[in-house]
Amino acid sequence: MIKYLKREKVFVLNGKSFTYALFVNKADFLQNIYFDKKISKNKLIEIANAADAALPCAEDKNFDMGFDKMPTEYAFYGRGDYNEPTAVFERQDGALFSRFRYKGHKIKKVLPQLGVMPCVRGAGDTLTITLKDDFSDVEINLNYTVFAKYDIIVRNAEIVNRGENTVKIRKAFSFCLQTRENDLELIRFYGRWAKERMPEITPIGHGITRIQSIRGTSSHQLNPFVILKQKRCKERTGKCLGFQLVYSGSFAFCAELSGNDTLRVQGGISDSFFSWNLETGERFITPQVLIGYSDKGLGGLSSGYHDFIRNRIINPDFAYKTRPIVINNWEATYFNFDDKKICTIIDAAADLGIDTFVLDDGWFGKRDTDTTGLGDWFVNENKLKGGLDGVIRHCRDKGMSFGLWFEPEMVSEDSDFYRRHPDYIVGKRGVKPAMGRTQFVLDFTRKEVVDSVFDAVSAILSRYDISYVKWDMNRSLSEYFSESLAPDRQGEFFHRYTLGVYDLAKRLTSRFNDILFEGCASGGGRFDAGMLYYFPQIWTSDNTDAADRAKIQWGTSFGYPISAMSCHVSTCPNHQTGRTTPFETRGNVASLGPTGYELDLTLLTEEEKNLVKKQISDYKRTAGLVLTGDFYRLCDPCKGDAFCVCIVSKDRCKAYLVYTAFTDMKKEVKIKIPCLDKKGTYLIDLSDERVSGKELTSIGITVSALKKYQSIALNIIKLQE
Ligand code: DGJ
């Protein structure tokens, strides 16, 4: 799948349906010459010859200016390239300029190991191209991995100091890709707390468009995932490319359209306020980026990411394992609970067929409000008489499993932990750190801090019978400063913090490898492929309102599989929006992911209890589809009058469709279901109707007129021939 055409100096990387080709030009600069549907070797050689001829630098080894037109694979700085560089290094004398040329390459069946940093699992064909800086002893290894089954290229870069002096890295992005394709649009996923990952499509204007987070987390505000699409690319037709970082900290993507109409896209760890001292012989490893290719529209791009993330990012022990149906007490009680209240919720849950109780925030220390107790990971026995043992025993007696909430990265000022270790927090001595949710951030750049949290959390996880952990994180970082880092290393702070989080996640998930970890950061503030490597599912948003959630899940599905989106039914009026939606609608929207409930079950009416029972038995029929199926976006809730999505099994024998009206519908609508077997006959469960696959795909299924916020869910089952 990776070939090197030695005579022509062309690297050919083939994925499932694309070719990505690189070329070492006559002056030894590495260029991208092609990224599109598969083409022949001869065609590529023609393109390479034309590329060489087009660039004056290719003819003249001393050519120094005008590199911004060259479609570079990793842009240098200050030597004739006036677009944004991909990496910048400061040498001892303060010089920053660089120029990277091809030095050598290797092709192997491996995947680079990134230490605690998440990376794609399993082997793939990997090309490593080494570039050497003309003006220093810095080398750059560019890694590319491709797979016969996927339309994804995995890229990252390693910066290696082969010199005798320390080099200060000021910027080291993971990738750069330059194209001459015009007419492209950018999709970013923006938001805020309770409104995460809203797709926004914009033209790319001249100059630099920068998508970034400098919060220390991948953030609610902008996700580390962007799409470049042709204007005419739609949900199921047209070409688009995705760029998704396997990283959970501060990041940046830059799209720079030059006056020459070349577009340079690049990204990685945010270079704002970043630096890294690279000592002699050391290497700096950048996070991986998953570059997706689709000539089958945005839907094709998303399916590619869904399969890849399920098969190559998420822990295989959990990726396809049936997820628990959860009752979480947060919106039922907030901090106001005791063992009796919790046991009544467990009793109600057991009667309804829910299998796991998750005890959220407030079970530890003196945690009666969000102002105290974080860091004191021991059970509050005033609140829970009989401790966790009593609650867990009660769960077990009812045939249920038990899950527990932690916020490992944080500490309250009013906590024993902080009183013992006031020096363990992020910030500078003598400067009172900014408070977020009245809490401080622990300095995870320091091993002893991570060790102490590991010990405290491990003590609880080893002592009790716990099958599920919700790992929360409720504020952005500030005062990027660690007392343990030398003054000239403070720029390393935020990446080291992220590595500390990964280190703890790695240690906890490997020591407690039968526990399902759910990620969370004030809802969906750290929803990224880096977190999914350690946590198979993530609490998608604190917004549990079905109408808003439909939009959030819609936006999230562009880059991430629905099996990663934890979704719960909550009460109405909704606590975040005040909106009332029917119970069925809440259930339908929450059925599109690992599901559960987030309300006081003891307050349900008999009718609602029956609905919960029905939702659970229905969910058990579709849970497999949520984990393994192909997901289709059919009606866009962010634009139109309805939300409609469908999951189809890989063998096309089963489909599950959810339709929710956002206005009163005047008449029925027809929804075409993609990818069913046109020769087959399907049974629609609600109506008992039999319809041919041909009709379902070309004319569609009938959805009768619904009132605003009403919803239906349909199972479509292929009949045996
Ligand atoms: C934010 C989370 O997103 C909520 O689900 C809940 O766990 C609270 N934190 C608890 O403090």
mmCIF file of N, CA, C and O and ligand atoms in Angstrom, residues 193 328 330-331 334-335 360-362 367 370 405 407 437 470 472-474 520-524 539 541-542 598, ligand 1:
data_model
loop_
_atom_site.group_PDB
_atom_site.id
_atom_site.type_symbol
_atom_site.label_atom_id
_atom_site.label_comp_id
_atom_site.label_asym_id
_atom_site.label_seq_id
_atom_site.Cartn_x
_atom_site.Cartn_y
_atom_site.Cartn_z
ATOM 1 N N TRP A 193 -20.372 25.818 26.782
ATOM 2 C CA TRP A 193 -20.959 24.842 27.695
ATOM 3 C C TRP A 193 -22.428 24.625 27.284
ATOM 4 O O TRP A 193 -23.138 25.580 26.986
ATOM 5 N N ASN A 328 -28.075 7.778 36.617
ATOM 6 C CA ASN A 328 -27.107 8.665 37.259
ATOM 7 C C ASN A 328 -27.907 9.644 38.125
ATOM 8 O O ASN A 328 -28.919 10.184 37.678
ATOM 9 N N TRP A 330 -27.181 12.648 39.238
ATOM 10 C CA TRP A 330 -26.836 14.084 39.275
ATOM 11 C C TRP A 330 -28.071 14.977 39.172
ATOM 12 O O TRP A 330 -28.390 15.741 40.082
ATOM 13 N N GLU A 331 -28.802 14.898 38.084
ATOM 14 C CA GLU A 331 -29.950 15.804 37.939
ATOM 15 C C GLU A 331 -31.106 15.420 38.869
ATOM 16 O O GLU A 331 -32.042 16.202 39.050
ATOM 17 N N TYR A 334 -28.571 16.425 42.645
ATOM 18 C CA TYR A 334 -27.378 17.278 42.775
ATOM 19 C C TYR A 334 -26.641 16.845 44.053
ATOM 20 O O TYR A 334 -26.434 15.639 44.239
ATOM 21 N N PHE A 335 -26.286 17.798 44.938
ATOM 22 C CA PHE A 335 -25.493 17.386 46.108
ATOM 23 C C PHE A 335 -26.368 16.896 47.268
ATOM 24 O O PHE A 335 -25.868 16.454 48.296
ATOM 25 N N ASP A 360 -22.962 10.141 41.350
ATOM 26 C CA ASP A 360 -22.249 11.300 40.796
ATOM 27 C C ASP A 360 -21.603 12.111 41.918
ATOM 28 O O ASP A 360 -21.426 11.627 43.048
ATOM 29 N N ASP A 361 -21.284 13.333 41.623
ATOM 30 C CA ASP A 361 -20.573 14.246 42.515
ATOM 31 C C ASP A 361 -21.255 14.317 43.899
ATOM 32 O O ASP A 361 -22.480 14.328 43.981
ATOM 33 N N GLY A 362 -20.433 14.412 44.962
ATOM 34 C CA GLY A 362 -20.991 14.683 46.284
ATOM 35 C C GLY A 362 -20.881 13.530 47.268
ATOM 36 O O GLY A 362 -21.344 13.642 48.402
ATOM 37 N N ARG A 367 -18.374 17.330 50.757
ATOM 38 C CA ARG A 367 -18.817 17.849 49.465
ATOM 39 C C ARG A 367 -20.334 18.008 49.462
ATOM 40 O O ARG A 367 -21.058 17.176 48.920
ATOM 41 N N ASP A 370 -20.574 22.793 45.527
ATOM 42 C CA ASP A 370 -19.397 22.676 44.658
ATOM 43 C C ASP A 370 -18.236 23.550 45.130
ATOM 44 O O ASP A 370 -17.284 23.767 44.388
ATOM 45 N N TRP A 405 -18.337 8.601 40.437
ATOM 46 C CA TRP A 405 -17.833 9.842 39.826
ATOM 47 C C TRP A 405 -16.540 10.284 40.507
ATOM 48 O O TRP A 405 -16.411 10.202 41.728
ATOM 49 N N GLU A 407 -13.361 13.555 40.040
ATOM 50 C CA GLU A 407 -12.797 14.665 39.266
ATOM 51 C C GLU A 407 -11.316 14.741 39.624
ATOM 52 O O GLU A 407 -10.873 15.601 40.402
ATOM 53 N N ARG A 437 -15.401 27.378 39.000
ATOM 54 C CA ARG A 437 -16.305 26.567 39.829
ATOM 55 C C ARG A 437 -15.736 26.387 41.246
ATOM 56 O O ARG A 437 -15.733 25.284 41.805
ATOM 57 N N LYS A 470 -16.984 7.619 36.133
ATOM 58 C CA LYS A 470 -17.175 8.840 35.340
ATOM 59 C C LYS A 470 -16.071 9.813 35.750
ATOM 60 O O LYS A 470 -16.001 10.221 36.910
ATOM 61 N N ASP A 472 -14.649 13.302 35.497
ATOM 62 C CA ASP A 472 -15.112 14.642 35.155
ATOM 63 C C ASP A 472 -13.945 15.637 35.196
ATOM 64 O O ASP A 472 -12.864 15.339 35.725
ATOM 65 N N MET A 473 -14.164 16.828 34.667
ATOM 66 C CA MET A 473 -13.134 17.877 34.643
ATOM 67 C C MET A 473 -13.872 19.188 34.411
ATOM 68 O O MET A 473 -14.355 19.426 33.314
ATOM 69 N N ASN A 474 -14.015 20.002 35.454
ATOM 70 C CA ASN A 474 -14.999 21.074 35.389
ATOM 71 C C ASN A 474 -14.476 22.497 35.294
ATOM 72 O O ASN A 474 -15.188 23.431 35.668
ATOM 73 N N CYS A 520 -15.693 13.035 30.738
ATOM 74 C CA CYS A 520 -16.643 14.132 30.909
ATOM 75 C C CYS A 520 -15.811 15.370 31.236
ATOM 76 O O CYS A 520 -14.781 15.275 31.902
ATOM 77 N N ALA A 521 -16.220 16.528 30.743
ATOM 78 C CA ALA A 521 -15.561 17.774 31.142
ATOM 79 C C ALA A 521 -16.641 18.846 31.101
ATOM 80 O O ALA A 521 -16.891 19.424 30.043
ATOM 81 N N SER A 522 -17.322 19.045 32.222
ATOM 82 C CA SER A 522 -18.528 19.895 32.244
ATOM 83 C C SER A 522 -19.376 19.513 31.037
ATOM 84 O O SER A 522 -19.708 20.365 30.209
ATOM 85 N N GLY A 523 -19.688 18.264 30.912
ATOM 86 C CA GLY A 523 -20.352 17.773 29.702
ATOM 87 C C GLY A 523 -19.305 17.469 28.661
ATOM 88 O O GLY A 523 -18.337 16.755 28.921
ATOM 89 N N GLY A 524 -19.447 18.087 27.471
ATOM 90 C CA GLY A 524 -18.594 17.689 26.349
ATOM 91 C C GLY A 524 -17.421 18.604 26.094
ATOM 92 O O GLY A 524 -17.096 18.885 24.945
ATOM 93 N N TRP A 539 -19.507 11.696 28.166
ATOM 94 C CA TRP A 539 -20.767 12.403 28.421
ATOM 95 C C TRP A 539 -20.816 13.564 27.427
ATOM 96 O O TRP A 539 -19.992 14.483 27.490
ATOM 97 N N SER A 541 -22.824 16.100 26.578
ATOM 98 C CA SER A 541 -23.097 17.494 26.947
ATOM 99 C C SER A 541 -23.884 17.512 28.245
ATOM 100 O O SER A 541 -24.669 16.588 28.504
ATOM 101 N N ASP A 542 -23.727 18.577 29.016
ATOM 102 C CA ASP A 542 -24.588 18.744 30.192
ATOM 103 C C ASP A 542 -25.994 19.141 29.779
ATOM 104 O O ASP A 542 -26.899 19.165 30.606
ATOM 105 N N GLU A 598 -31.299 10.236 33.987
ATOM 106 C CA GLU A 598 -30.636 11.274 34.772
ATOM 107 C C GLU A 598 -31.753 12.064 35.434
ATOM 108 O O GLU A 598 -31.943 13.238 35.162
HETATM 109 C C1 DGJ B 1 -20.394 18.239 35.283
HETATM 110 C C2 DGJ B 1 -20.912 17.007 34.626
HETATM 111 O O1 DGJ B 1 -21.003 17.184 33.257
HETATM 112 C C3 DGJ B 1 -22.234 16.629 35.262
HETATM 113 O O2 DGJ B 1 -22.785 15.529 34.603
HETATM 114 C C4 DGJ B 1 -22.004 16.336 36.704
HETATM 115 O O3 DGJ B 1 -21.203 15.190 36.843
HETATM 116 C C5 DGJ B 1 -21.373 17.527 37.382
HETATM 117 N N1 DGJ B 1 -20.213 18.010 36.695
HETATM 118 C C6 DGJ B 1 -21.008 17.208 38.793
HETATM 119 O O4 DGJ B 1 -20.310 18.186 39.400
#
